[in-house]
Amino acid sequence: MATDSWALAVDEQEAAAESLSNLHLKEEKIKPDANGAVVKTNASTEKTDEEEKEDRAAQSLLNKLIRSNLVDNTNQVEVLQRDPNSPLYSVKSFEELRLKPQLLQGVYAMGFNRPSKIQENALPLMLAEPTQNLIAQSQSGTGKTAAFVLAMLSQVEPTNRYPQCLCLSPTYELALQTGKVIEQMGKFYPELKLAYAVRGNKLERGQKISEQIVIGTPGTVLDWCAKLKFIDPKKIKVFVLDEADVMIATQGHQDQSIRIQRMLPRNCQMLLFSATFEDSVWKFAQKVVPDPNIIKLKREEETLDTIKQYYVLCNNRDEKFQALCNLYGAITIAQAMIFCHTRKTASWLAAELSKEGHQVALLSGEMVVEQRAAVIERFREGKEKVLVTTNVCARGIDVEQVSVVINFDLPVDKDGNPDNETYLHRIGRTGRFGKRGLAVNMVDSKHSMNILNRIQEHFNKKIERLDTDDLDEIEKIAN
DNA sequence: AAAAAAT
């Protein structure tokens, strides 16, 4: 594909820009004040046919204008469009998107000033009419959630009292977290309601739900669509798979996700987002998503340089525990997450740390959901500084104060092979939105050293040795 | 191995 065929001629760009700024004079004037809140300076009135026509003309001019911001397809990301002859573009401000006023207001109220990199590239593709599908990859903590939430909110019609947007999350905790983002960004739609299709949310049988957006985990959503019929899947317009690779992987939630997908109407927009897509999952994603636009990271761009990675060499589990105790003072400066391979190890480790007088929280899938919600809530509030957990928290969980991730056990799959994707997601619980982070891997055998080396090779990223008996070294990483 | 259902 020749780069220069994408470009609009300079005079065309100028013409589009001028027409657009003229249009803005006639539009409701919406702009954020100093606090990021949005002020309406003009009451809206019924639109005349003439104005409707102008709107349509403006949309087409807008399309032209935003196309003039060409996506940098050579650098960090590869953007492949469904229609290869169509130009690729990115947006540099939320205003350019001509969002509904309530939605723009929601975006600014969340404190977003301008789109992040993934939002720049993904938003034009997601908001294009008629709708198109998207498979998008972007590093952890770069604004994927806000991107797809915005896409859902731009399609929803709050006056229609039935589900129109459906979002799947791999875990209960992530569904709750993403739900909060939907509620925040959508809070200026007075009629908009969100339903949580998660474990423990029991509804009365035999009725349909009236909420316009549904966020949930695969099992419950499938139940609500198929068995219990709370949702009419045929009316869904936007279907989002968050952490999409694990949602469609055979060893993940493939069965349920695909069963749900098959119930949706043919013209339903599908949006798949994740920080990782292992090769075979990419192929499968492109098979199940019709004519997708694609945003893909180059391998060397997958890791975040802001996260420093170390390993600690031990001989057994007790030594790992001792090393962890040596680190405890350093990791509790802010907050930390400690990952274990099994629920059993996690509860053992939490108990042992407590015996040593360290206050820690424990979160795993064996707990009842009420307890899980309470634990994650306390951790978010900073009431607990250390969370001992399993892969249930590996993906998506966004707690800003987390500055350290410890892999007490390295992530391996069911065959004992290194789980590169889970590794990246786990360490991505820190270093969010450009902040610095620290990851410490506990190695307890030749076997686990080999796993770590293979992870290192996969990402071509050096993981340095850390001596936890050397207080100076701990001092060094803590700052 | 963990997660995911009102199974």
Coordinates of C-alpha atoms (C1' of nucleotides) in Angstrom, one line a residue:
Chain A
M1 CA 0.0 0.0 0.0
A2 CA 1.5 3.3 -1.1
T3 CA 1.7 5.9 1.7
D4 CA 1.0 8.9 -0.4
S5 CA -2.3 7.5 -1.7
W6 CA -3.7 8.1 1.8
A7 CA -3.0 11.7 1.9
L8 CA -5.6 14.4 1.2
A9 CA -4.4 17.3 -0.9
V10 CA -3.5 20.3 1.2
D11 CA -6.2 22.5 -0.3
E12 CA -8.8 19.7 0.4
Q13 CA -7.7 19.6 4.0
E14 CA -8.0 23.4 4.3
A15 CA -11.4 23.4 2.7
A16 CA -12.7 20.7 5.1
A17 CA -11.2 22.5 8.1
E18 CA -12.8 25.7 7.2
S19 CA -16.3 24.2 6.6
L20 CA -16.0 22.4 9.8
S21 CA -15.2 25.5 11.8
N22 CA -18.1 27.3 10.2
L23 CA -20.3 24.5 11.2
H24 CA -19.1 24.7 14.8
L25 CA -20.4 28.3 15.0
K26 CA -23.9 27.0 14.3
E27 CA -23.6 24.0 16.7
E28 CA -24.2 24.1 20.3
K29 CA -21.1 25.4 21.8
I30 CA -19.6 22.9 24.2
K31 CA -16.3 23.4 25.9
P32 CA -14.7 22.3 29.1
D33 CA -14.1 24.9 31.8
A34 CA -10.9 25.0 33.9
N35 CA -12.1 22.0 36.0
G36 CA -12.8 19.9 33.0
A37 CA -16.6 20.2 33.5
V38 CA -18.5 21.0 30.4
V39 CA -20.6 24.1 30.0
K40 CA -23.4 24.5 27.6
T41 CA -23.5 28.0 26.3
N42 CA -26.5 27.6 24.0
A43 CA -29.8 25.8 24.6
S44 CA -30.5 23.3 21.9
T45 CA -33.7 23.7 19.8
E46 CA -35.5 21.5 17.3
K47 CA -33.5 20.9 14.2
T48 CA -35.0 22.0 10.9
D49 CA -34.7 19.9 7.7
E50 CA -32.1 22.5 6.5
E51 CA -30.0 22.0 9.6
E52 CA -30.3 18.2 9.3
K53 CA -28.9 18.5 5.8
E54 CA -26.1 20.7 7.1
D55 CA -25.3 18.1 9.7
R56 CA -25.0 15.4 7.1
A57 CA -22.8 17.6 5.0
A58 CA -20.7 18.3 8.1
Q59 CA -20.3 14.7 8.9
S60 CA -18.9 14.0 5.4
L61 CA -16.6 16.9 5.7
L62 CA -15.5 15.8 9.1
N63 CA -14.8 12.4 7.7
K64 CA -12.5 14.0 5.1
L65 CA -10.8 16.2 7.7
I66 CA -10.0 13.5 10.2
R67 CA -8.7 11.4 7.3
S68 CA -6.0 14.0 6.9
N69 CA -4.5 13.0 10.2
L70 CA -2.8 9.9 8.8
V71 CA -2.0 7.0 11.0
D72 CA 1.7 6.3 11.4
N73 CA 1.7 2.8 10.1
T74 CA 5.4 2.3 10.1
N75 CA 6.2 2.9 13.8
Q76 CA 4.8 1.2 16.8
V77 CA 1.5 -0.1 15.4
E78 CA 0.2 -1.7 12.3
V79 CA -3.3 -0.5 11.3
L80 CA -5.0 -2.6 8.6
Q81 CA -8.3 -1.4 7.3
R82 CA -11.1 -3.5 6.1
D83 CA -11.2 -1.4 2.9
P84 CA -7.5 -1.1 2.0
N85 CA -8.2 1.8 -0.4
S86 CA -9.7 3.9 2.3
P87 CA -7.3 6.3 4.0
L88 CA -6.2 5.7 7.6
Y89 CA -6.6 8.5 10.0
S90 CA -6.4 9.4 13.7
V91 CA -8.1 12.0 15.8
K92 CA -6.2 14.4 17.9
S93 CA -9.1 15.7 20.0
F94 CA -12.4 14.4 21.3
E95 CA -14.2 17.4 19.7
E96 CA -13.3 16.1 16.2
L97 CA -15.5 13.1 16.8
R98 CA -18.7 15.1 17.0
L99 CA -19.9 13.1 19.9
K100 CA -23.3 13.7 21.4
P101 CA -23.0 16.5 23.9
Q102 CA -23.8 14.3 26.9
L103 CA -21.1 11.9 25.8
L104 CA -18.4 14.6 25.4
Q105 CA -19.5 15.9 28.8
G106 CA -18.9 12.5 30.3
V107 CA -15.5 12.2 28.6
Y108 CA -14.4 15.5 30.1
A109 CA -15.9 14.8 33.5
M110 CA -13.6 11.7 33.7
G111 CA -10.6 14.1 33.3
F112 CA -9.7 13.0 29.8
N113 CA -8.3 16.0 27.8
R114 CA -7.2 14.4 24.6
P115 CA -7.3 10.9 23.2
S116 CA -4.5 8.4 24.1
K117 CA -2.6 6.7 21.2
I118 CA -5.0 3.7 20.9
Q119 CA -8.0 6.1 21.2
E120 CA -6.6 8.3 18.4
N121 CA -6.5 5.3 16.1
A122 CA -9.4 3.2 17.3
L123 CA -12.1 5.8 17.7
P124 CA -12.4 6.8 14.0
L125 CA -12.6 3.2 13.0
M126 CA -15.2 2.4 15.7
L127 CA -17.4 5.5 15.1
A128 CA -17.5 5.3 11.3
E129 CA -20.9 4.8 9.8
P130 CA -22.0 2.2 8.8
T131 CA -20.4 0.4 11.7
Q132 CA -17.3 -1.7 11.2
N133 CA -15.7 -4.4 13.3
L134 CA -12.4 -3.9 15.1
I135 CA -9.7 -6.1 16.6
A136 CA -7.3 -3.9 18.5
Q137 CA -4.2 -4.5 20.5
S138 CA -2.6 -1.9 22.8
Q139 CA -0.4 -2.1 25.8
S140 CA -1.8 -2.4 29.4
G141 CA -2.9 0.9 30.9
T142 CA -3.2 2.8 27.6
G143 CA -6.9 3.5 27.6
K144 CA -8.6 0.6 25.8
T145 CA -11.5 0.5 28.2
A146 CA -12.4 4.2 27.7
A147 CA -12.1 3.6 24.0
F148 CA -14.7 0.8 23.8
V149 CA -17.0 2.4 26.4
L150 CA -17.1 5.5 24.3
A151 CA -18.0 3.4 21.2
M152 CA -20.8 1.7 23.1
L153 CA -22.2 5.0 24.4
S154 CA -22.1 6.6 21.0
Q155 CA -24.4 3.9 19.7
V156 CA -26.8 3.5 22.6
E157 CA -30.3 5.0 22.4
P158 CA -31.3 5.7 26.0
T159 CA -35.0 6.0 25.1
N160 CA -35.1 2.4 24.0
R161 CA -35.6 0.4 27.2
Y162 CA -33.8 -2.8 26.2
P163 CA -30.1 -3.9 26.0
Q164 CA -28.3 -2.6 22.9
C165 CA -24.7 -2.9 24.0
L166 CA -23.1 -6.0 25.5
C167 CA -19.6 -6.2 27.0
L168 CA -17.9 -9.4 28.2
S169 CA -15.2 -9.5 30.8
P170 CA -13.2 -12.6 31.9
T171 CA -13.7 -12.1 35.6
Y172 CA -16.2 -10.8 38.1
E173 CA -13.8 -8.0 39.4
L174 CA -13.1 -6.7 35.9
A175 CA -16.8 -6.6 35.0
L176 CA -17.4 -4.5 38.1
Q177 CA -14.5 -2.2 37.3
T178 CA -15.5 -1.7 33.6
G179 CA -19.1 -1.2 34.7
K180 CA -18.0 1.8 36.8
V181 CA -16.3 3.3 33.8
I182 CA -19.5 2.9 31.7
E183 CA -21.5 4.5 34.6
Q184 CA -19.1 7.4 34.9
M185 CA -18.8 8.2 31.2
G186 CA -22.5 7.7 30.7
K187 CA -23.7 9.7 33.7
F188 CA -25.0 12.6 31.6
Y189 CA -27.5 10.4 29.9
P190 CA -30.4 10.8 32.3
E191 CA -32.3 7.6 31.1
L192 CA -29.3 5.3 30.7
K193 CA -29.0 2.3 32.9
L194 CA -26.4 -0.5 33.2
A195 CA -27.1 -4.1 34.1
Y196 CA -24.4 -6.4 35.6
A197 CA -24.7 -9.9 34.3
V198 CA -22.4 -11.5 36.9
R199 CA -22.4 -14.3 39.4
G200 CA -24.7 -13.6 42.3
N201 CA -26.9 -11.1 40.5
K202 CA -30.1 -13.0 40.7
L203 CA -33.1 -11.6 38.8
E204 CA -36.8 -12.6 38.9
R205 CA -37.6 -15.1 36.3
G206 CA -39.7 -14.5 33.2
Q207 CA -39.1 -10.8 32.6
K208 CA -36.8 -8.9 30.2
I209 CA -34.3 -6.3 31.5
S210 CA -34.7 -2.7 30.5
E211 CA -31.1 -1.6 30.9
Q212 CA -29.6 -0.4 27.7
I213 CA -26.1 -1.7 28.4
V214 CA -25.0 -5.0 29.8
I215 CA -21.6 -5.8 31.3
G216 CA -20.9 -9.3 32.4
T217 CA -19.0 -12.5 32.6
P218 CA -19.5 -15.2 30.0
G219 CA -21.4 -17.8 31.9
T220 CA -24.0 -15.4 33.3
V221 CA -24.4 -13.5 30.1
L222 CA -25.0 -16.7 28.2
D223 CA -27.6 -17.7 30.7
W224 CA -29.3 -14.3 30.4
C225 CA -29.4 -14.6 26.6
A226 CA -30.2 -18.3 26.2
K227 CA -31.8 -20.0 29.1
L228 CA -33.3 -17.2 31.2
K229 CA -34.0 -14.9 28.2
F230 CA -33.6 -11.7 30.2
I231 CA -31.8 -10.3 27.1
D232 CA -32.9 -10.4 23.5
P233 CA -29.6 -10.9 21.8
K234 CA -31.1 -10.0 18.4
K235 CA -31.4 -6.4 19.6
I236 CA -27.7 -6.0 20.5
K237 CA -25.9 -3.4 18.3
V238 CA -22.5 -3.4 19.8
F239 CA -20.7 -6.5 21.2
V240 CA -17.4 -5.9 23.0
L241 CA -14.9 -8.6 24.1
D242 CA -12.6 -7.1 26.6
E243 CA -9.4 -9.1 27.2
A244 CA -10.5 -10.6 23.8
D245 CA -7.7 -13.1 23.4
V246 CA -8.6 -15.0 26.6
M247 CA -12.3 -14.6 25.7
I248 CA -11.9 -16.5 22.4
A249 CA -9.0 -18.9 23.3
T250 CA -9.8 -22.6 23.5
Q251 CA -8.3 -22.7 27.0
G252 CA -10.2 -19.5 27.9
H253 CA -13.8 -18.7 27.5
Q254 CA -14.2 -19.6 23.8
D255 CA -17.2 -21.9 24.1
Q256 CA -19.4 -19.4 25.9
S257 CA -18.2 -16.3 24.0
I258 CA -18.8 -17.9 20.6
R259 CA -22.2 -19.2 21.6
I260 CA -23.2 -15.7 22.7
Q261 CA -21.8 -14.3 19.5
R262 CA -23.8 -16.7 17.3
M263 CA -27.1 -15.4 18.9
L264 CA -26.3 -11.8 17.8
P265 CA -27.7 -10.2 14.7
R266 CA -25.6 -10.3 11.5
N267 CA -25.0 -6.5 11.5
C268 CA -23.9 -6.3 15.2
Q269 CA -20.7 -4.4 15.6
M270 CA -17.9 -6.5 17.2
L271 CA -15.1 -4.9 19.1
L272 CA -12.2 -7.0 20.4
F273 CA -9.6 -5.4 22.7
S274 CA -6.5 -6.8 24.4
A275 CA -2.9 -6.1 25.2
T276 CA -1.9 -9.5 23.9
F277 CA -2.9 -11.7 21.0
E278 CA -0.9 -14.9 20.7
D279 CA -0.4 -15.9 17.0
S280 CA -3.0 -18.7 16.9
V281 CA -5.5 -16.4 18.7
W282 CA -5.0 -13.7 16.1
K283 CA -5.8 -16.2 13.3
F284 CA -8.9 -17.3 15.2
A285 CA -10.0 -13.8 15.9
Q286 CA -9.8 -12.9 12.2
K287 CA -11.8 -16.0 11.4
V288 CA -14.7 -15.2 13.8
V289 CA -14.9 -11.5 13.2
P290 CA -16.2 -10.6 9.8
D291 CA -14.2 -8.0 7.8
P292 CA -12.4 -6.5 10.8
N293 CA -10.3 -3.4 11.0
I294 CA -7.1 -4.3 12.7
I295 CA -4.7 -2.5 15.1
K296 CA -1.7 -4.6 15.9
L297 CA 1.4 -4.0 17.9
K298 CA 4.8 -5.0 16.7
R299 CA 6.4 -7.6 19.1
E300 CA 9.1 -5.1 20.4
E301 CA 6.3 -2.7 21.3
E302 CA 4.3 -5.1 23.4
T303 CA 6.3 -4.5 26.6
L304 CA 6.3 -1.2 28.5
D305 CA 9.8 0.2 29.2
T306 CA 8.4 2.1 32.2
I307 CA 8.1 -1.3 34.1
K308 CA 11.5 -2.5 35.4
Q309 CA 11.8 -6.2 35.6
Y310 CA 13.9 -8.3 38.0
Y311 CA 14.3 -11.8 39.3
V312 CA 15.3 -13.2 42.7
L313 CA 17.2 -16.5 42.7
C314 CA 16.0 -18.9 45.4
N315 CA 16.2 -22.7 45.9
N316 CA 12.8 -23.5 47.2
R317 CA 9.5 -22.1 48.4
D318 CA 10.7 -21.2 51.9
E319 CA 13.5 -19.2 50.4
K320 CA 11.1 -17.4 48.2
F321 CA 9.0 -16.6 51.2
Q322 CA 12.1 -15.2 53.1
A323 CA 13.1 -13.1 50.0
L324 CA 9.5 -11.8 49.9
C325 CA 9.7 -10.8 53.6
N326 CA 13.0 -9.0 52.9
L327 CA 11.2 -7.0 50.2
Y328 CA 8.1 -6.3 52.3
G329 CA 9.3 -2.9 53.5
A330 CA 10.1 -1.7 50.0
I331 CA 6.9 -3.0 48.3
T332 CA 4.6 -1.4 50.9
I333 CA 5.8 2.2 50.1
A334 CA 2.9 2.2 47.7
Q335 CA 0.7 -0.9 46.9
A336 CA 1.7 -4.3 45.6
M337 CA 0.1 -7.4 44.0
I338 CA 1.6 -10.9 44.6
F339 CA 0.6 -13.6 42.1
C340 CA 0.5 -17.3 42.8
H341 CA -0.1 -20.2 40.5
T342 CA -2.9 -21.8 42.6
R343 CA -5.6 -20.7 45.0
K344 CA -4.0 -23.0 47.5
T345 CA -0.6 -21.3 47.3
A346 CA -2.2 -17.9 47.5
S347 CA -4.1 -18.7 50.7
W348 CA -1.0 -20.4 52.2
L349 CA 1.1 -17.3 51.4
A350 CA -1.4 -14.9 52.7
A351 CA -1.6 -16.9 56.0
E352 CA 2.2 -17.1 56.3
L353 CA 2.6 -13.4 55.7
S354 CA 0.0 -12.7 58.3
K355 CA 1.9 -14.9 60.8
E356 CA 4.9 -12.7 60.2
G357 CA 2.9 -9.7 61.2
H358 CA 2.3 -8.4 57.6
Q359 CA -1.1 -7.2 56.8
V360 CA -2.2 -8.6 53.5
A361 CA -5.5 -9.2 51.6
L362 CA -6.3 -12.4 49.7
L363 CA -8.4 -12.7 46.6
S364 CA -9.1 -15.8 44.6
G365 CA -12.0 -17.5 42.8
E366 CA -12.7 -19.9 45.6
M367 CA -14.2 -17.0 47.6
V368 CA -17.8 -16.1 47.4
V369 CA -18.5 -13.0 45.2
E370 CA -19.6 -10.8 48.1
Q371 CA -16.3 -11.4 49.7
R372 CA -14.4 -10.8 46.5
A373 CA -16.2 -7.5 45.9
A374 CA -15.4 -6.4 49.4
V375 CA -11.7 -7.3 49.2
I376 CA -11.1 -5.6 45.8
E377 CA -12.9 -2.5 47.1
R378 CA -10.7 -2.3 50.2
F379 CA -7.6 -2.7 48.1
R380 CA -8.8 0.0 45.8
E381 CA -9.3 2.3 48.7
G382 CA -5.8 1.6 49.9
K383 CA -7.0 0.0 53.1
E384 CA -4.8 -3.0 52.3
K385 CA -1.4 -2.4 50.8
V386 CA -0.7 -5.9 49.6
L387 CA -3.0 -8.2 47.7
V388 CA -2.1 -11.9 47.4
T389 CA -4.0 -13.4 44.4
T390 CA -4.1 -15.8 41.5
N391 CA -4.6 -15.2 37.8
V392 CA -8.1 -13.9 38.6
C393 CA -6.4 -10.5 39.0
A394 CA -3.9 -10.9 36.2
R395 CA -5.9 -8.9 33.6
G396 CA -7.4 -5.5 33.5
I397 CA -7.5 -4.6 37.2
D398 CA -6.6 -1.0 37.5
V399 CA -5.4 0.2 40.9
E400 CA -3.4 3.3 40.3
Q401 CA -1.3 3.0 43.5
V402 CA 0.1 -0.4 42.6
S403 CA 3.8 0.2 42.0
V404 CA 5.1 -3.4 42.4
V405 CA 4.0 -6.7 41.0
I406 CA 5.6 -9.9 42.4
N407 CA 5.3 -13.2 40.6
F408 CA 5.7 -15.5 43.6
D409 CA 5.1 -18.3 41.0
L410 CA 5.9 -17.6 37.4
P411 CA 2.9 -17.8 35.0
V412 CA 2.8 -21.2 33.3
D413 CA 0.0 -22.8 31.3
K414 CA -1.6 -26.2 32.0
D415 CA 1.3 -28.0 30.3
G416 CA 3.9 -26.2 32.4
N417 CA 5.0 -24.0 29.5
P418 CA 5.7 -20.3 30.0
D419 CA 2.5 -18.2 29.7
N420 CA 3.9 -15.1 28.0
E421 CA 0.6 -13.4 27.7
T422 CA -0.3 -13.8 31.4
Y423 CA 3.2 -12.5 32.3
L424 CA 2.6 -9.3 30.4
H425 CA -0.8 -8.8 31.8
R426 CA 0.4 -9.4 35.4
I427 CA 3.2 -7.0 35.3
G428 CA 0.9 -4.6 33.5
R429 CA -1.0 -4.1 36.8
T430 CA 1.7 -1.5 37.5
G431 CA 3.1 1.2 35.2
R432 CA -0.3 2.3 34.2
F433 CA -0.8 5.5 32.1
G434 CA 2.9 6.2 31.8
K435 CA 3.7 5.7 35.5
R436 CA 6.8 3.8 36.5
G437 CA 6.4 0.3 37.8
L438 CA 8.4 -2.6 39.2
A439 CA 8.1 -6.4 38.6
V440 CA 9.9 -9.0 40.7
N441 CA 10.0 -12.6 39.6
M442 CA 10.7 -15.3 42.2
V443 CA 12.7 -18.2 40.8
D444 CA 13.0 -21.3 42.9
S445 CA 14.5 -24.0 40.7
K446 CA 16.4 -24.7 37.4
H447 CA 13.1 -25.4 35.9
S448 CA 11.6 -22.0 36.8
M449 CA 14.8 -20.2 35.7
N450 CA 14.3 -21.9 32.4
I451 CA 10.7 -20.6 32.2
L452 CA 12.0 -17.1 33.0
N453 CA 14.6 -17.3 30.4
R454 CA 12.1 -18.3 27.8
I455 CA 9.8 -15.3 28.8
Q456 CA 12.9 -13.1 28.5
E457 CA 13.6 -14.4 25.0
H458 CA 10.0 -14.1 23.9
F459 CA 9.9 -10.4 24.7
N460 CA 13.6 -9.8 24.0
K461 CA 13.7 -7.9 27.2
K462 CA 16.4 -8.2 29.8
I463 CA 15.2 -9.2 33.3
E464 CA 18.0 -8.4 35.8
R465 CA 19.0 -10.3 38.9
L466 CA 18.1 -8.8 42.3
D467 CA 19.8 -9.8 45.5
T468 CA 17.2 -9.4 48.3
D469 CA 19.9 -9.9 51.0
D470 CA 21.6 -6.8 49.8
L471 CA 19.7 -3.9 51.4
D472 CA 21.3 -1.3 49.1
E473 CA 19.9 -3.1 46.1
I474 CA 16.4 -3.1 47.6
E475 CA 16.8 0.6 48.4
K476 CA 17.7 1.1 44.7
I477 CA 14.6 -0.5 43.3
A478 CA 12.3 1.1 45.9
N479 CA 13.1 4.5 44.6
Chain B
dA1 C1' -4.1 -24.2 36.8
dA2 C1' -7.7 -20.4 37.1
dA3 C1' -11.6 -18.6 35.5
dA4 C1' -16.1 -19.0 33.9
dA5 C1' -23.3 -20.9 35.2
dA6 C1' -29.1 -20.1 38.2
dT7 C1' -25.2 -26.3 35.2

